[in-house]
Short mmCIF file of C-alpha atoms in Angstrom, two decimals:
data_model
loop_
_atom_site.label_atom_id
_atom_site.label_comp_id
_atom_site.label_asym_id
_atom_site.label_seq_id
_atom_site.Cartn_x
_atom_site.Cartn_y
_atom_site.Cartn_z
CA MET A 188 0.15 -0.01 -0.23
CA ARG A 189 1.25 3.65 -1.02
CA VAL A 190 1.54 5.17 2.84
CA SER A 191 3.00 8.34 3.82
CA SER A 192 5.75 8.12 6.35
CA GLN A 193 3.06 9.48 9.07
CA GLY A 194 1.15 6.72 8.39
CA VAL A 195 -1.17 8.15 6.76
CA THR A 196 -2.40 8.12 2.40
CA VAL A 197 -2.28 11.34 1.25
CA VAL A 198 -4.99 11.70 -1.51
CA ALA A 199 -5.28 14.57 -3.52
CA LEU A 200 -8.14 15.28 -5.73
CA LEU A 201 -7.09 16.95 -8.99
CA ALA A 202 -10.19 18.95 -10.45
CA ASP A 203 -11.00 20.51 -13.28
CA PRO A 204 -12.50 23.98 -12.80
CA ASP A 205 -16.33 24.72 -12.53
CA ALA A 206 -18.47 21.58 -11.93
CA PRO A 207 -15.66 18.99 -11.24
CA THR A 208 -14.15 21.26 -8.58
CA GLU A 209 -17.85 21.82 -6.79
CA ILE A 210 -17.68 17.94 -7.06
CA ALA A 211 -14.90 16.90 -5.48
CA GLN A 212 -15.01 19.45 -2.68
CA ARG A 213 -18.84 17.82 -1.73
CA MET A 214 -16.65 14.40 -1.40
CA ALA A 215 -14.14 15.30 0.11
CA ARG A 216 -15.84 16.36 3.40
CA VAL A 217 -17.07 12.41 3.42
CA LEU A 218 -13.95 10.82 1.86
CA PRO A 219 -12.00 10.53 4.66
CA ALA A 220 -14.08 8.72 6.95
CA ARG A 221 -15.74 5.82 3.90
CA LEU A 222 -12.17 5.40 2.82
CA ALA A 223 -11.02 4.70 6.44
CA ASP A 224 -14.48 2.81 7.42
CA LYS A 225 -13.71 0.56 4.12
CA SER A 226 -10.38 -0.09 4.42
CA GLY A 227 -10.11 -1.24 7.67
CA GLN A 228 -7.08 -1.79 9.69
CA GLY A 229 -7.00 1.91 11.29
CA ARG A 230 -6.07 2.94 8.21
CA LYS A 231 -6.05 7.13 7.64
CA PHE A 232 -6.88 8.83 4.79
CA ASP A 233 -5.73 12.64 4.14
CA VAL A 234 -8.12 14.07 1.41
CA GLU A 235 -6.99 17.15 -0.60
CA VAL A 236 -8.76 19.35 -3.73
CA VAL A 237 -6.43 20.91 -5.87
CA SER A 238 -8.87 23.09 -8.26
CA GLU A 239 -6.58 23.98 -11.18
CA PRO A 240 -7.23 23.65 -15.73
CA PHE A 241 -5.28 20.31 -15.84
CA THR A 242 -7.15 19.89 -19.35
CA ALA A 243 -5.94 22.96 -21.05
CA GLY A 244 -5.45 22.33 -24.49
CA THR A 245 -5.55 18.91 -24.52
CA ASP A 246 -8.11 16.01 -24.23
CA ASP A 247 -5.59 13.25 -25.19
CA PRO A 248 -5.52 10.61 -22.00
CA PRO A 249 -1.91 9.47 -22.41
CA THR A 250 -0.92 13.58 -22.35
CA LEU A 251 -3.19 14.13 -19.47
CA MET A 252 -1.99 10.99 -17.63
CA ARG A 253 2.02 12.84 -18.17
CA ARG A 254 0.51 15.91 -16.71
CA ILE A 255 -1.05 14.08 -13.35
CA MET A 256 2.23 12.38 -12.51
CA ASP A 257 4.38 14.85 -12.95
CA ARG A 258 1.81 17.26 -11.02
CA GLY A 259 2.11 14.57 -8.41
CA ARG A 260 5.33 13.92 -8.27
CA ALA A 261 6.07 17.54 -7.41
CA GLU A 262 3.40 17.43 -4.47
CA SER A 263 4.08 14.86 -1.30
CA TRP A 264 0.55 13.29 -2.49
CA ASP A 265 0.49 9.21 -2.11
CA ILE A 266 -2.43 9.15 -4.69
CA VAL A 267 -3.33 11.31 -7.25
CA VAL A 268 -7.16 11.18 -8.68
CA ALA A 269 -8.13 14.03 -11.38
CA LEU A 270 -11.41 14.45 -12.45
CA THR A 271 -12.80 16.65 -15.56
CA ASP A 272 -16.24 16.91 -17.14
CA LEU A 273 -14.45 16.64 -20.75
CA PRO A 274 -16.04 13.59 -22.59
CA LEU A 275 -12.16 12.09 -23.08
CA HIS A 276 -11.72 8.93 -26.20
CA SER A 277 -9.33 6.31 -26.56
CA HIS A 278 -9.15 3.58 -29.67
CA GLY A 279 -12.51 4.90 -30.75
CA ARG A 280 -13.99 4.20 -27.24
CA LYS A 281 -15.37 6.18 -24.59
CA LEU A 282 -13.29 6.44 -21.61
CA VAL A 283 -14.62 6.79 -18.21
CA VAL A 284 -11.14 6.23 -16.24
CA ASP A 285 -7.54 5.24 -16.40
CA LEU A 286 -5.08 4.28 -13.82
CA SER A 287 -1.45 3.75 -12.99
CA ARG A 288 -0.82 1.08 -10.42
CA GLU A 289 2.43 1.77 -10.32
CA HIS A 290 2.28 5.66 -9.83
CA GLY A 291 -0.78 5.80 -7.57
CA LEU A 292 -2.86 8.03 -10.66
CA ALA A 293 -6.34 7.87 -11.73
CA LEU A 294 -8.05 9.99 -14.39
CA LEU A 295 -11.65 10.13 -14.22
CA SER A 296 -13.75 11.54 -16.75
CA LEU A 297 -17.43 12.50 -15.43
CA PRO A 298 -19.83 12.21 -18.46
CA PRO A 299 -19.71 8.60 -18.50
CA LEU A 300 -21.10 8.31 -15.41
CA GLY A 301 -24.18 9.79 -17.01
CA GLY A 302 -26.72 12.66 -15.87
CA TRP A 303 -28.35 11.29 -12.74
CA ARG A 304 -26.66 10.86 -9.47
CA LEU A 305 -23.46 12.25 -10.26
CA GLN A 306 -22.27 12.92 -7.43
CA THR A 307 -22.91 9.70 -5.74
CA ARG A 308 -21.74 7.76 -8.54
CA ALA A 309 -18.64 10.21 -8.75
CA ARG A 310 -17.80 9.09 -5.28
CA ARG A 311 -18.18 5.83 -5.60
CA ALA A 312 -16.04 5.20 -8.62
CA VAL A 313 -13.21 7.70 -6.59
CA GLU A 314 -13.14 5.36 -3.51
CA GLU A 315 -12.61 2.30 -5.21
CA ALA A 316 -10.18 3.70 -7.95
CA VAL A 317 -8.36 4.95 -4.24
CA LEU A 318 -8.83 1.96 -2.16
CA SER A 319 -7.86 -0.18 -5.39
CA LEU A 320 -4.66 2.33 -5.79
CA ALA A 321 -3.27 1.81 -2.18
CA GLY A 322 -3.60 -2.03 -2.37
CA LEU A 323 -7.11 -2.16 -0.44
CA ARG A 324 -10.19 -3.47 -1.34
CA ALA A 325 -13.57 -2.29 -0.05
CA THR A 326 -14.56 -5.87 1.41
CA GLY A 327 -10.90 -5.61 3.37
CA ALA A 328 -8.81 -8.40 1.45
CA GLU A 329 -5.30 -7.52 0.84
CA GLY A 330 -3.06 -8.55 -1.55
CA PRO A 331 -1.04 -7.02 -4.67
CA PRO A 332 -3.05 -4.62 -6.85
CA GLN A 333 -2.35 -6.14 -9.84
CA SER A 334 -3.73 -9.53 -8.31
CA GLN A 335 -7.23 -8.28 -7.56
CA PRO A 336 -10.05 -7.07 -10.34
CA LEU A 337 -10.13 -3.06 -9.84
CA LEU A 338 -13.39 -1.27 -9.38
CA GLY A 339 -15.07 -4.57 -9.50
CA PRO A 340 -18.63 -2.93 -8.02
CA PHE A 341 -18.58 0.49 -10.00
CA VAL A 342 -18.37 -0.98 -13.31
CA SER A 343 -20.93 -3.70 -12.40
CA ARG A 344 -23.07 -0.72 -11.37
CA LEU A 345 -22.31 1.34 -14.90
CA ALA A 346 -22.65 -1.62 -17.05
CA PRO A 347 -21.45 -1.50 -19.91
CA VAL A 348 -18.31 -0.66 -18.67
CA HIS A 349 -15.52 -2.88 -19.65
CA ARG A 350 -11.61 -2.97 -20.22
CA GLY A 351 -10.05 -0.88 -22.74
CA GLN A 352 -6.81 -1.11 -24.95
CA VAL A 353 -4.06 0.45 -23.68
CA GLY A 354 -1.06 1.08 -25.41
CA GLU A 355 2.36 0.00 -24.49
CA GLU A 356 3.88 3.25 -24.40
CA GLU A 357 0.96 5.04 -22.12
CA THR A 358 1.39 5.75 -17.71
CA ALA A 359 -1.54 3.83 -17.46
CA ASP A 360 -2.01 0.04 -16.97
CA LEU A 361 -5.58 -0.25 -16.80
CA ARG A 362 -8.55 1.37 -18.64
CA TYR A 363 -12.00 1.01 -18.21
CA VAL A 364 -14.32 2.38 -21.22
CA VAL A 365 -17.96 2.34 -22.23
CA SER A 366 -19.23 1.39 -25.58
CA GLY A 367 -22.23 0.29 -27.91
CA PRO A 368 -25.81 2.72 -27.89
CA ARG A 369 -25.89 2.51 -23.90
CA GLY A 370 -22.67 3.73 -23.30
CA TYR A 371 -23.09 6.50 -26.30
CA LEU A 372 -26.61 7.61 -24.33
CA ARG A 373 -24.95 7.61 -20.82
CA VAL A 374 -22.28 9.88 -22.22
CA LEU A 375 -24.71 11.95 -24.00
CA VAL A 376 -26.71 12.71 -20.95
CA GLY A 377 -23.35 13.61 -18.79
CA MET A 378 -21.88 15.73 -21.23
CA VAL A 379 -25.41 17.86 -21.44
CA ARG A 380 -25.50 17.81 -17.54
CA ALA A 381 -22.17 19.02 -17.37
CA ASN A 382 -22.65 22.31 -19.21
CA ARG A 383 -25.82 22.73 -17.25
CA PRO A 384 -28.25 23.91 -19.78
CA TRP A 385 -30.48 25.61 -17.54
CA ARG A 386 -27.36 28.30 -17.45
CA LEU A 387 -28.49 29.62 -20.82
CA VAL A 388 -31.19 31.89 -19.96
CA PRO A 389 -29.98 34.50 -17.43
CA GLY A 390 -26.69 34.01 -19.79
CA LEU A 391 -29.05 35.52 -22.64
CA SER A 392 -29.99 38.63 -21.18
CA LYS A 393 -30.69 40.57 -24.60
CA ALA A 394 -32.69 37.76 -26.30
CA LEU A 395 -34.43 37.22 -22.47
CA ALA A 396 -35.40 40.83 -22.65
CA ALA A 397 -36.42 40.97 -26.19
CA ALA A 398 -39.06 38.04 -25.60
CA LEU A 399 -40.16 39.41 -22.70
CA ALA A 400 -40.88 42.64 -24.68
CA THR A 401 -42.31 40.64 -27.49
CA GLY A 402 -44.82 38.76 -24.77
CA ALA A 403 -45.64 41.80 -23.13
CA VAL A 404 -46.86 43.77 -26.15
CA ALA A 405 -48.12 40.40 -27.76
CA THR A 406 -50.81 39.73 -24.43
CA VAL A 407 -52.48 42.72 -24.78
CA ASN A 408 -53.06 42.97 -28.71
CA SER A 409 -56.38 42.03 -29.84
CA THR A 410 -55.32 40.62 -32.91
CA ILE A 411 -53.27 37.62 -31.01
CA TRP A 412 -56.38 37.35 -28.80
CA SER A 413 -58.40 36.24 -31.97
CA LEU A 414 -55.64 34.03 -33.04
CA ALA A 415 -55.37 32.01 -29.68
CA GLU A 416 -58.76 31.69 -29.29
CA THR A 417 -59.15 30.10 -33.00
CA LEU A 418 -56.22 27.60 -32.15
CA SER A 419 -56.74 24.00 -31.57
CA ALA A 420 -54.40 21.74 -29.35
CA PRO A 421 -52.14 20.27 -32.38
CA ARG A 422 -52.01 24.03 -33.69
CA LEU A 423 -50.60 25.08 -30.76
CA VAL A 424 -48.20 22.75 -30.46
CA ILE A 425 -46.97 23.16 -33.84
CA ALA A 426 -46.65 26.82 -32.64
CA THR A 427 -44.22 25.59 -29.79
CA VAL A 428 -42.07 23.28 -31.29
CA GLY A 429 -41.56 25.66 -34.78
CA SER A 430 -40.64 28.68 -31.97
CA VAL A 431 -38.29 26.47 -30.36
CA ALA A 432 -36.66 24.80 -33.49
CA LEU A 433 -36.08 28.70 -34.73
CA MET A 434 -34.95 29.79 -31.27
CA VAL A 435 -32.40 26.61 -30.84
CA GLY A 436 -31.39 26.61 -34.88
CA TRP A 437 -30.46 30.50 -34.54
CA LEU A 438 -28.34 30.17 -31.31
CA ILE A 439 -26.52 27.25 -33.00
CA ILE A 440 -25.98 28.96 -36.53
CA ASP A 441 -25.18 32.50 -35.06
CA ALA A 442 -22.91 31.51 -32.38
CA GLN A 443 -21.07 28.82 -34.89
CA LEU A 444 -21.78 25.93 -32.21
CA TRP A 445 -22.02 23.59 -34.86
CA HIS A 446 -18.76 20.87 -34.48
CA ARG A 447 -16.85 20.48 -37.62
CA SER A 448 -15.16 17.84 -38.20
CA THR A 449 -11.33 18.52 -39.25
CA GLU A 450 -10.52 14.92 -40.32
CA ALA A 451 -12.22 12.12 -42.31
CA SER A 452 -11.66 9.01 -40.07
CA PRO A 453 -14.93 7.40 -38.90
CA GLU A 454 -13.77 8.20 -34.84
CA GLU A 455 -13.41 11.65 -35.36
CA ARG A 456 -17.23 11.99 -37.37
CA GLN A 457 -18.19 9.91 -34.07
CA ARG A 458 -16.58 12.73 -32.18
CA ALA A 459 -18.44 15.29 -33.72
CA ARG A 460 -21.78 13.82 -33.95
CA LEU A 461 -21.83 13.26 -30.37
CA TYR A 462 -20.46 16.79 -29.65
CA ASN A 463 -23.17 18.25 -32.09
CA VAL A 464 -26.15 16.11 -30.65
CA SER A 465 -25.33 17.27 -27.19
CA THR A 466 -25.10 20.87 -28.24
CA VAL A 467 -28.65 20.67 -29.68
CA MET A 468 -29.80 19.30 -26.62
CA THR A 469 -28.40 21.44 -23.83
CA VAL A 470 -29.17 24.57 -26.09
CA GLY A 471 -32.83 22.75 -26.65
CA ILE A 472 -33.59 22.13 -23.16
CA GLY A 473 -32.19 25.89 -22.46
CA VAL A 474 -34.78 27.17 -24.66
CA LEU A 475 -37.65 25.00 -23.28
CA VAL A 476 -36.81 26.16 -19.37
CA CYS A 477 -37.00 29.71 -21.13
CA TYR A 478 -40.38 28.80 -22.62
CA GLY A 479 -41.86 27.45 -19.70
CA GLY A 480 -40.70 30.42 -18.00
CA LEU A 481 -42.27 32.88 -20.61
CA ILE A 482 -45.50 30.80 -20.17
CA VAL A 483 -45.60 31.68 -16.64
CA ILE A 484 -44.65 35.27 -17.08
CA ASN A 485 -47.37 35.69 -19.73
CA LEU A 486 -49.81 34.12 -17.62
CA VAL A 487 -49.25 36.62 -14.46
CA TRP A 488 -48.72 39.59 -16.37
CA ALA A 489 -52.53 38.70 -18.67
CA LEU A 490 -54.11 37.85 -14.96
CA PHE A 491 -53.04 41.34 -14.10
CA ILE A 492 -53.61 43.50 -17.17
CA ILE A 493 -56.53 41.93 -19.55
CA ASN A 494 -60.21 43.01 -19.03
CA GLY A 495 -62.64 40.15 -19.25
CA GLN A 496 -65.38 42.15 -20.59
CA VAL A 497 -62.95 43.87 -23.37
CA PHE A 498 -61.61 40.34 -24.02
CA ALA A 499 -65.11 39.21 -24.58
CA SER A 500 -66.26 41.72 -26.55
CA VAL A 501 -63.47 40.92 -28.92
CA THR A 502 -63.31 37.22 -29.05
CA ARG A 503 -66.85 36.47 -28.52
CA THR A 504 -65.78 34.13 -25.83
CA PRO A 505 -65.98 34.44 -21.94
CA LEU A 506 -62.47 34.74 -20.52
CA HIS A 507 -61.74 32.18 -17.94
CA ALA A 508 -59.08 29.75 -17.02
CA ALA A 509 -58.66 27.68 -20.13
CA GLU A 510 -58.52 31.26 -22.47
CA TYR A 511 -55.72 32.34 -20.15
CA MET A 512 -53.67 29.31 -20.31
CA THR A 513 -54.24 28.88 -24.11
CA LEU A 514 -53.25 32.55 -24.50
CA SER A 515 -50.05 32.35 -22.40
CA TRP A 516 -49.42 28.98 -23.96
CA PHE A 517 -49.67 31.19 -28.05
CA VAL A 518 -48.01 34.30 -26.62
CA ALA A 519 -45.16 32.35 -25.19
CA SER A 520 -44.35 30.85 -28.85
CA VAL A 521 -44.31 34.53 -29.99
CA ALA A 522 -42.20 35.62 -27.94
CA THR A 523 -39.89 32.59 -28.46
CA VAL A 524 -39.25 34.08 -31.75
CA GLY A 525 -38.86 37.67 -30.58
CA GLY A 526 -36.11 36.22 -28.20
CA ALA A 527 -34.52 34.54 -31.15
CA LEU A 528 -34.36 37.79 -32.91
CA GLY A 529 -32.83 39.33 -29.54
CA SER A 530 -30.22 36.70 -29.61
CA GLY A 531 -28.39 37.89 -32.37
CA LEU A 532 -27.52 41.13 -30.37
CA GLU A 533 -25.61 38.70 -28.08
CA SER A 534 -22.13 38.00 -28.54
CA ASP A 535 -20.52 34.80 -29.73
CA GLU A 536 -18.27 34.71 -26.38
CA ALA A 537 -21.39 35.16 -24.20
CA ILE A 538 -23.56 32.17 -25.78
CA ARG A 539 -20.74 29.99 -25.61
CA ALA A 540 -20.16 30.95 -22.22
CA ALA A 541 -23.93 30.35 -21.67
CA ALA A 542 -24.07 27.30 -23.46
CA TYR A 543 -20.89 24.93 -22.43
CA SER A 544 -18.70 24.36 -19.42
CA LYS A 545 -15.46 26.06 -18.86
CA ARG A 546 -13.56 23.10 -20.32
CA GLU A 547 -16.05 22.45 -22.99
CA GLN A 548 -15.42 26.44 -24.16
CA GLU A 549 -11.59 26.06 -23.74
CA ARG A 550 -11.46 22.99 -26.10
CA ARG A 551 -13.89 24.80 -28.94
CA ARG A 552 -11.31 27.78 -28.56
CA MET A 553 -8.37 25.61 -28.88
CA LEU A 554 -10.10 24.00 -32.01
CA GLN A 555 -11.34 27.21 -33.51
CA ASP A 556 -7.90 28.62 -33.22
CA ASP A 557 -6.43 25.38 -34.93
CA HIS A 558 -8.75 25.76 -37.79
CA ASP A 559 -7.79 29.50 -38.34
CA ASP A 560 -4.41 28.41 -38.92
#
């Protein structure tokens, strides 16, 4: 087992800024006690969180493992577990974790853990990686690390995780990857969660202001009242889909969020598809959140401003709850179109900052610089 001279195993959680650091800080509060409890034999663990962009400029796993090894050598750490919210790829597979039993290193990519219970899954993965690298099993069994099945419980809970190919010259000596449709879906959901699509709404202030202004004017427009009363539910749904699709398409095109592969290899094309699908889902969820908020705001505005007698004289329909809801629904579609036009006033950087995690923003800037060169 790797133990410092004081009899305490020092574990460093090297985390990318933003979400990985937040996850590392939360798990660091409970990790020492949980690791000591699982290891048994009176072992003690000290967990440190170091937040720094160790993935800056690359998403190549062998390069990252070398960086982690160099970083660990500069400190008095026994084990280093690095966390990133970038999706990593190796030999056409989506990487979950790289381990170096010789150097006591682990590189964990968060997107393959999925979008639900991420904190719990990340904590379990880190726990089992640390115990495995320390030469211990959660069951208390002893033996050299090479003779023990690393991350067994973690892998069984996250099927279809399996061992991946490791090059002879790589720092890692064990790799776990995901593959197949289930693995693709898990990584995709994890990428969308890492982007935090709900941040899109406050991040697009000019588009939101345009949508609110459009909704406020449309709510008191008698022509809109008449149109809303004549629209059936299927047409309202079509209006919703059309306005949301217009907003999503405009944001992606205007801010150049579409990932274009510079290589013709199948692996690169598959990676480009993954990034583009995650972009559409991220922006789509963000716009749907905005759409739902517009319905609520328009409803409150309509309850405050519309006179029932005036509405009935224009539409020949009494103003009841159903009419309020129909009007608010239709106005939200109109306002979303106005928001799409207003998004043209946003800078590309503002849209990218609202749509992507910090690591993904940096990765895309790097690709754009390479393309410009």
